[in-house]
Short mmCIF file of C-alpha atoms in Angstrom, two decimals:
data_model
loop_
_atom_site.label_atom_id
_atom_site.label_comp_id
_atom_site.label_asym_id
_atom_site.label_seq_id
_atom_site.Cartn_x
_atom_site.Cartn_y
_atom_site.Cartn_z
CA UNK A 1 -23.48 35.07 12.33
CA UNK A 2 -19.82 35.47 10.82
CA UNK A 3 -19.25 31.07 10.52
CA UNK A 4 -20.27 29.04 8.02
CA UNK A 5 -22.12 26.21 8.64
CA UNK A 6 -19.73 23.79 7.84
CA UNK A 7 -18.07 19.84 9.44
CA UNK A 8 -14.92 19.44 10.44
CA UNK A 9 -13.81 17.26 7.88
CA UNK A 10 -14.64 18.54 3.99
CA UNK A 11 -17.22 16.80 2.15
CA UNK A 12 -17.27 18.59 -0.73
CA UNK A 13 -13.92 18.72 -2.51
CA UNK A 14 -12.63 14.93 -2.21
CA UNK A 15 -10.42 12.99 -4.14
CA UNK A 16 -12.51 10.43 -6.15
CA UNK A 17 -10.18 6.95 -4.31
CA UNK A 18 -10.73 4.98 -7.13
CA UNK A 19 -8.91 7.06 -9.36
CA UNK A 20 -6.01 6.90 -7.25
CA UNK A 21 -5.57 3.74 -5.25
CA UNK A 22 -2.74 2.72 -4.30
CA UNK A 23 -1.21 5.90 -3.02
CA UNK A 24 2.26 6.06 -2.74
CA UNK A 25 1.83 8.68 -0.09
CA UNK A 26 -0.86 8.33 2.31
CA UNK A 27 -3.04 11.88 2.47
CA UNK A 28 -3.53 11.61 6.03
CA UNK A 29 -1.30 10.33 9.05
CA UNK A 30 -2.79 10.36 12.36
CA UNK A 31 0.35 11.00 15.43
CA UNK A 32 -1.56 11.29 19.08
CA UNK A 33 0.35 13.74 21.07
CA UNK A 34 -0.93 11.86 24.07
CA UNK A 35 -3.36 9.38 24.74
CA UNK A 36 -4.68 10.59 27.91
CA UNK A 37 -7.61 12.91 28.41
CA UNK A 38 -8.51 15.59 31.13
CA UNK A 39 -12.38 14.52 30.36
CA UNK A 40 -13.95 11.69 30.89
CA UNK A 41 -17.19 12.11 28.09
CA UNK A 42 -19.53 9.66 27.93
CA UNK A 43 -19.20 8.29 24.41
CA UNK A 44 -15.31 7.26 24.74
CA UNK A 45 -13.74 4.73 25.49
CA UNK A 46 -10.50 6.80 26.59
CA UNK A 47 -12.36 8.48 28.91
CA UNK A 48 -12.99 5.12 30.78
CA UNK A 49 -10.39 5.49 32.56
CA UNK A 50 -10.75 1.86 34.14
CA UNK A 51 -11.29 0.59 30.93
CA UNK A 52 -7.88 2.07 29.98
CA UNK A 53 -5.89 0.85 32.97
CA UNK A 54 -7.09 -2.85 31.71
CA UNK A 55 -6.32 -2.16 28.15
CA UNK A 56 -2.64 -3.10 26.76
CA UNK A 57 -1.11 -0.47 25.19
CA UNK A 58 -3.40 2.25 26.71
CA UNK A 59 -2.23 5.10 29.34
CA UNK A 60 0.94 5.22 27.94
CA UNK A 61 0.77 9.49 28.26
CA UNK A 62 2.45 12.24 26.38
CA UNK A 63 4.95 10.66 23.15
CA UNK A 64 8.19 11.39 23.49
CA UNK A 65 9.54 14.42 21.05
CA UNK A 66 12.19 13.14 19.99
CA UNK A 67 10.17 9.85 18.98
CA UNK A 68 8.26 12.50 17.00
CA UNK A 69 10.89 14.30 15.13
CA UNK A 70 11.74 10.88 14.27
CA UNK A 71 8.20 10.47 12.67
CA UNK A 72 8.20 13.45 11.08
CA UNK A 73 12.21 13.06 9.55
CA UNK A 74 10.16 9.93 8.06
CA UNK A 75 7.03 11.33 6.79
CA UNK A 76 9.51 13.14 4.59
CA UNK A 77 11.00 10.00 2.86
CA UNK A 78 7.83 9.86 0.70
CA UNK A 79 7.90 10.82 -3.06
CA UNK A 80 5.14 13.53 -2.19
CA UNK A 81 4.11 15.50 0.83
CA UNK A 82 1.64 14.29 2.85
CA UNK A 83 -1.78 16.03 2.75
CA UNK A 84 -2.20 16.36 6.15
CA UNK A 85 -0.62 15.33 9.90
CA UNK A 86 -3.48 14.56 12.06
CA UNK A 87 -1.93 15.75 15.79
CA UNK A 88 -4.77 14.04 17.76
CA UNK A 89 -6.29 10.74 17.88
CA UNK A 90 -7.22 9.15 21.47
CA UNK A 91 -6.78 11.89 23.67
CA UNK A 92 -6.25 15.50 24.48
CA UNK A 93 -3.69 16.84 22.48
CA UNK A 94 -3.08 20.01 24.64
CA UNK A 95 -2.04 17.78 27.46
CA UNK A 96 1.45 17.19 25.75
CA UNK A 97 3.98 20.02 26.93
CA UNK A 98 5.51 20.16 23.59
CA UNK A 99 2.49 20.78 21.33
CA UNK A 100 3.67 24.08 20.09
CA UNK A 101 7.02 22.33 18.84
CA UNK A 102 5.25 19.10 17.40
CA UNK A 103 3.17 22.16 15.07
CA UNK A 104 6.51 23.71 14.08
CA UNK A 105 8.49 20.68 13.57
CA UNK A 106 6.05 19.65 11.12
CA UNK A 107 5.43 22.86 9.37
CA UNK A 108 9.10 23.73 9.08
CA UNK A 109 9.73 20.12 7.60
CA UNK A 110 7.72 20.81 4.66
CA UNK A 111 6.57 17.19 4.45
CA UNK A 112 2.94 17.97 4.85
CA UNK A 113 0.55 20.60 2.84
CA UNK A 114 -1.29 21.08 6.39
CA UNK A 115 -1.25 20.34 10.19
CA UNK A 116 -4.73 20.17 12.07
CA UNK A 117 -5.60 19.22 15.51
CA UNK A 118 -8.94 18.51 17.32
CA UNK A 119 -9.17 19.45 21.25
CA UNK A 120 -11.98 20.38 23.95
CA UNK A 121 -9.59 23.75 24.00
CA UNK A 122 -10.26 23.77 27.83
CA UNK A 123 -6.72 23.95 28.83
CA UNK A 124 -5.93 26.81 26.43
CA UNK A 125 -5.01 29.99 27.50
CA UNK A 126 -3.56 33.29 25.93
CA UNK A 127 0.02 32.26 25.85
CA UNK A 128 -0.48 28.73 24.47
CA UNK A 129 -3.11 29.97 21.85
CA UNK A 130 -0.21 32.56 20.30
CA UNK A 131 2.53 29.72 20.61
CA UNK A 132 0.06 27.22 18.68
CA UNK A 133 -1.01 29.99 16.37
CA UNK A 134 2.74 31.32 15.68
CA UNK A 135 3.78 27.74 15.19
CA UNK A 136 1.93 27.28 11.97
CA UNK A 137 -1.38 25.17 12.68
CA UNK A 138 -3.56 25.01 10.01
CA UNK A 139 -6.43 24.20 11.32
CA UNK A 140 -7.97 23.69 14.85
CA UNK A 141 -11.37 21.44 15.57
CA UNK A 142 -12.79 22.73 18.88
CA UNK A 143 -15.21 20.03 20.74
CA UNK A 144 -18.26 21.77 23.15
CA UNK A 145 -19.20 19.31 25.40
CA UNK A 146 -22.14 21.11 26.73
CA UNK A 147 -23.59 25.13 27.20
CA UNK A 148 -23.02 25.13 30.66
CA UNK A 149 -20.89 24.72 33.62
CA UNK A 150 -23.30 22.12 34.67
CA UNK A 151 -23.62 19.77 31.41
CA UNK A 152 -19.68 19.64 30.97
CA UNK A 153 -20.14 18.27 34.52
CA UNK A 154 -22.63 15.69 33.81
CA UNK A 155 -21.42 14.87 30.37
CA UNK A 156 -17.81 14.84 30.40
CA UNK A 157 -17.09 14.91 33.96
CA UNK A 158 -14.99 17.76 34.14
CA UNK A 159 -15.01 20.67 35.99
CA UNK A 160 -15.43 23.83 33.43
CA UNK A 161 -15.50 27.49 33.42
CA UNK A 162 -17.69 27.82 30.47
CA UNK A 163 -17.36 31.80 30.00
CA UNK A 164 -13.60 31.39 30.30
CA UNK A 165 -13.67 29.03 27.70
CA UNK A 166 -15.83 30.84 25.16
CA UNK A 167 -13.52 33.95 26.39
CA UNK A 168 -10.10 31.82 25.37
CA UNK A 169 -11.66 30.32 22.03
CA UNK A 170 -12.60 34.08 20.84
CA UNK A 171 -8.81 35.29 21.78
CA UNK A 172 -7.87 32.16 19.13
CA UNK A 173 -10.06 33.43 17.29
CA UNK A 174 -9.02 36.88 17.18
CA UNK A 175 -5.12 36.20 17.00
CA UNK A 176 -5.76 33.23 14.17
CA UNK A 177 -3.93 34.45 11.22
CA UNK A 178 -3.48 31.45 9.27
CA UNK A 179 -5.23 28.79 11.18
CA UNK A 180 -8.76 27.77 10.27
CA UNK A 181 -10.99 27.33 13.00
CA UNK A 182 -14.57 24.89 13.70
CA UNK A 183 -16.28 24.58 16.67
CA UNK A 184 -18.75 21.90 16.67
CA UNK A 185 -21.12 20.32 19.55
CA UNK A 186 -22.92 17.11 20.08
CA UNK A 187 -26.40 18.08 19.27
CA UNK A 188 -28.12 15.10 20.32
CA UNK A 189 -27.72 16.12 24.28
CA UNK A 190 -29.24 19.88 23.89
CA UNK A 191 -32.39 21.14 23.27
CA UNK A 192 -33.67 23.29 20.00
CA UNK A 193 -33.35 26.32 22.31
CA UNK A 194 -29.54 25.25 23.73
CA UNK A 195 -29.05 25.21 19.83
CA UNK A 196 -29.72 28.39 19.58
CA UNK A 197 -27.34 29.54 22.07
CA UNK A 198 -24.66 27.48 20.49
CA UNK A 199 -24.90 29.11 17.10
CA UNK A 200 -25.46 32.78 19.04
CA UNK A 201 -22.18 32.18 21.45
CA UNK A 202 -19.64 30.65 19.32
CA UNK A 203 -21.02 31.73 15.48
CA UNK A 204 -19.11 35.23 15.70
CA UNK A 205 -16.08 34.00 17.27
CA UNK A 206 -14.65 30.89 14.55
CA UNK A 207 -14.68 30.21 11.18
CA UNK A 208 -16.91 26.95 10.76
CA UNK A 209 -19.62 26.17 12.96
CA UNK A 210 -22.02 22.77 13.66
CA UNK A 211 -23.77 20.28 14.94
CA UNK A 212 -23.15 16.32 15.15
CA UNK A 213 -24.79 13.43 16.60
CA UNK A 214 -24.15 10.59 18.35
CA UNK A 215 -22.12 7.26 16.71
CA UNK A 216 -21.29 4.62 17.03
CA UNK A 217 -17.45 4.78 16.12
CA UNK A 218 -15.03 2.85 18.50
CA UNK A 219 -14.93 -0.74 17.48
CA UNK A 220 -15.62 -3.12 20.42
CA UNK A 221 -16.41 -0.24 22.64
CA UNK A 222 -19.84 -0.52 23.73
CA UNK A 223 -21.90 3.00 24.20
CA UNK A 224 -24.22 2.31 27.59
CA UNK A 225 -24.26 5.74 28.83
CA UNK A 226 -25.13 7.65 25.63
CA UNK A 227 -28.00 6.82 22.97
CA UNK A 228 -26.82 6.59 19.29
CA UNK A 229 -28.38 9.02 16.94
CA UNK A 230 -30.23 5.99 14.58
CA UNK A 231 -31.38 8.73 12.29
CA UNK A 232 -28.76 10.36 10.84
CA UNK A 233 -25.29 10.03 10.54
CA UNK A 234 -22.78 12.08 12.24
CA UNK A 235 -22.38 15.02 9.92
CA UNK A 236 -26.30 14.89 9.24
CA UNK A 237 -25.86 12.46 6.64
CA UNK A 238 -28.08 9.37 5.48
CA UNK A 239 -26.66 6.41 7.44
CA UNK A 240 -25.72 4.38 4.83
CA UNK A 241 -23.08 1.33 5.25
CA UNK A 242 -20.46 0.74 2.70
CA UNK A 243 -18.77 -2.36 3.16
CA UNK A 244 -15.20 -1.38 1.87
CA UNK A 245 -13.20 0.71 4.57
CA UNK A 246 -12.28 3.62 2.44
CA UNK A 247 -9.40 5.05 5.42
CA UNK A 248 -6.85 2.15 5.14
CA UNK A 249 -5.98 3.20 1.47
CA UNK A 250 -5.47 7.20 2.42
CA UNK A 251 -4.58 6.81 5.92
CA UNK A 252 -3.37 5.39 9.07
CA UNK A 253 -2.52 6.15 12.92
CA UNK A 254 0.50 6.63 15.07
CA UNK A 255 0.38 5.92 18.35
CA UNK A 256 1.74 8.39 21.45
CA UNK A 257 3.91 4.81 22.39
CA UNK A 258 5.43 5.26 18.72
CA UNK A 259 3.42 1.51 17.79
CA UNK A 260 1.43 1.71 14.71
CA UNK A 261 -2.13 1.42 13.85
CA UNK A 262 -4.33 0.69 10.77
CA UNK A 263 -7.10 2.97 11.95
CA UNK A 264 -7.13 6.26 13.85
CA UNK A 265 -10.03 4.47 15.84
CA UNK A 266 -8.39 1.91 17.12
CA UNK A 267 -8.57 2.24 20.64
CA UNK A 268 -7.58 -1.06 22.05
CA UNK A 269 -4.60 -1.91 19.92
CA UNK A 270 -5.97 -4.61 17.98
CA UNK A 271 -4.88 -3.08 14.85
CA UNK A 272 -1.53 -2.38 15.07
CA UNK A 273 0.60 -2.55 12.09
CA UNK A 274 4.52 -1.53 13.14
CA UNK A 275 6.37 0.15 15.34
CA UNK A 276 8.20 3.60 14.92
CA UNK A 277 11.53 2.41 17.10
CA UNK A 278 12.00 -0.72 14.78
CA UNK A 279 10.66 0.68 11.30
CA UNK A 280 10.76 3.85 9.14
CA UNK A 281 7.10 5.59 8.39
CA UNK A 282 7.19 4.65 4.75
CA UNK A 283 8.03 0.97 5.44
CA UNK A 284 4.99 0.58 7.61
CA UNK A 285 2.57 1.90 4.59
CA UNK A 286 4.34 -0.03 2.19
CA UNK A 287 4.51 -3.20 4.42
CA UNK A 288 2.62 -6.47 3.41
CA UNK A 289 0.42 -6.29 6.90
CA UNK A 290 -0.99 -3.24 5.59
CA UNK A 291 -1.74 -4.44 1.75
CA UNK A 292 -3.06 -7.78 3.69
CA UNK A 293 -5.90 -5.45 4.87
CA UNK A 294 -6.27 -3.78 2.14
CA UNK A 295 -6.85 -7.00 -0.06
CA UNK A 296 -9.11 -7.93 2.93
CA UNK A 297 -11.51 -5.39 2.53
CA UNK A 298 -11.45 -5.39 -1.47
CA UNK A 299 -12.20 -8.93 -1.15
CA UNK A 300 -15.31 -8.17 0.83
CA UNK A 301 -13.97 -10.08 3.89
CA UNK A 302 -15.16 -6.94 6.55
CA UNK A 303 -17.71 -8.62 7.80
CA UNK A 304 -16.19 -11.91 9.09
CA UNK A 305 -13.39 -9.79 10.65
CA UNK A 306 -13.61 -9.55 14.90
CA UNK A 307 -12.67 -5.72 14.96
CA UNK A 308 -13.93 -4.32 12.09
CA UNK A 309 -16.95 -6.22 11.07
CA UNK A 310 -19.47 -3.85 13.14
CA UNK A 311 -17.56 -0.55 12.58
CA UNK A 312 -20.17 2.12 12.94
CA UNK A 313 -17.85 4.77 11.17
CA UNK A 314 -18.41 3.18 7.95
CA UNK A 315 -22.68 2.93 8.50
CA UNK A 316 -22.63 6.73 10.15
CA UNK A 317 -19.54 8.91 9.41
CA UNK A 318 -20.28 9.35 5.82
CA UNK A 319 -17.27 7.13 4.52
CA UNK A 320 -16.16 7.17 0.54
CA UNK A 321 -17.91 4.69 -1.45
CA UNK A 322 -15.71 2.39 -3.22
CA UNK A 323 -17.92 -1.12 -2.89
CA UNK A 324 -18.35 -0.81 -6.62
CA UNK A 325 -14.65 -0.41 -7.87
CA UNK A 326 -13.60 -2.78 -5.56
CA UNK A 327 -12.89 -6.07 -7.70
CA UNK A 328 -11.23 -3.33 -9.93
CA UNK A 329 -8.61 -2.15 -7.35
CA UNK A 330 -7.89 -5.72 -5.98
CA UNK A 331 -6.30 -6.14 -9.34
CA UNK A 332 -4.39 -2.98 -9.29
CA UNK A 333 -2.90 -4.06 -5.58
#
């Protein structure tokens, strides 16, 4: 096998936060090229799509470019460039016609070290893999819903040529040039042999391969049709809970309706923080609602909060650890 066993996210070389806090650039900004989804998996709450007719602020669709070269004309206000631009956060990126140009507008702007997206990759083809490719992504996160035709059925709903998609993922592959690829699957809904077929089908054809489980992430959401893993964390880490949330002092999410929100998991819009049309990028990380929750969580108020107090992304997604520094850096702030 040609792939490294590796997560989508790098766990190795990080940035020690409490060295650092408060950022005058964030690292990472989330922008959702659309908040829709052509899947309807089990585990989120976007692909409820009930849930998300009843939700304010939800089903809004593809953002509008020009509301994104907007963002990223922002994004380059800040005194350095911005680690990374998230393109995805409550839906299918792919499913926005202008993907391809929100890659290139970023890359060309030179107001980010890196762009990455994560997608199922099932509306991929050959065309929109060498306009993606050619248009400077850095790094693409493939999710496998299932080894067959029949679990993407049963587990996401959708209807799936799995050979075709293993056949478009190893043309990315092939044609990648610059842009890292990882392919990961939910391991908690195969069997040890199914594993096995994973790692044999997809280990030659991308750059970073693995298995996750099951958590509990979305705040409020609650998971009846899937079983949380309750013995390891998502990235096969000890689930561990810090109670500081690490993300709001390196982070935060822009919505495809150009609103704001403190945290790229914030499905319901319960955490939104500014709006795009009315303020600049920088203004909404340097606003007082955003060092309000960051004082929050330094002053160990998590708990008694009514979205974040039960946030299974800080017990399972292997979150920095900065409980101990934290009296420290409500000083600094």
């Amino acid at each position: 096998m040609k792939a490294k066993i590796k997560p989508r996210i790098d766990l190795e070389n990080r940035t020690k936060l409490e060295t650092v806090i408060p950022l005058k650039t964030p690292y990472i900004i989330f922008i959702d090229p659309s908040d829709k989804c052509n899947f309807q998996c089990k585990f989120c709450p976007t692909g409820d799509r009930e849930l998300m007719k009843n939700t304010q602020g939800r089903n809004h669709g593809a953002m509008d470019f020009d509301i994104y070269k907007k963002i990223i004309d922002d994004i380059c206000e800040f005194e350095n460039k911005v680690k990374v631009i998230r393109l995805y956060k409550d839906g299918e990126p792919l499913l926005n016609k202008h993907f391809p140009d929100m890659i290139r507008y970023a890359h060309d702007s030179k107001c980010c070290e890196k762009v990455d997206t994560t997608t199922n990759a099932t509306l991929l083809n050959h065309d929109l893999s060498l306009k993606i490719i050619d248009a400077g992504l850095n790094r693409i996160n493939i999710s496998i819903e299932g080894i067959n035709d029949k679990q993407y059925k049963d587990f996401s709903g959708a209807k799936v040529d799995f050979q075709k998609l293993v056949d478009e993922i190893a043309f990315f592959y092939e044609n990648r040039k610059q842009c890292e690829m990882i392919v990961k699957i939910n391991g908690d809904i195969i069997s040890e042999e199914q594993k096995e077929f994973f790692f044999n089908t997809f280990g030659d054809i991308t750059d970073g391969i693995f298995i996750e489980s099951i958590m509990d992430c979305w705040p409020t959401f609650e998971l009846e049709k899937v079983t949380v893993n309750k013995d390891r964390g998502i990235y096969g880490n000890k689930i561990k809970e810090v109670l500081t949330c690490p993300y709001v002092f390196y982070s935060f999410a822009i919505n495809s309706d150009a609103t704001a929100s403190l945290c790229f998991l914030d499905w319901s819009r319960k955490l939104i923080i500014g709006d795009i049309r009315k303020q600049s990028v920088k203004e909404i990380w340097e606003s007082e609602q955003m060092r309000e929750y960051q004082k929050m969580f330094l002053r160990g108020e998590r708990k008694s909060h009514p979205i974040c107090a039960e946030c299974g992304q800080l017990k399972q997604g292997q979150p920095d650890d900065i409980d101990a520094f934290a009296k420290e850096l409500l000083k600094r702030l």
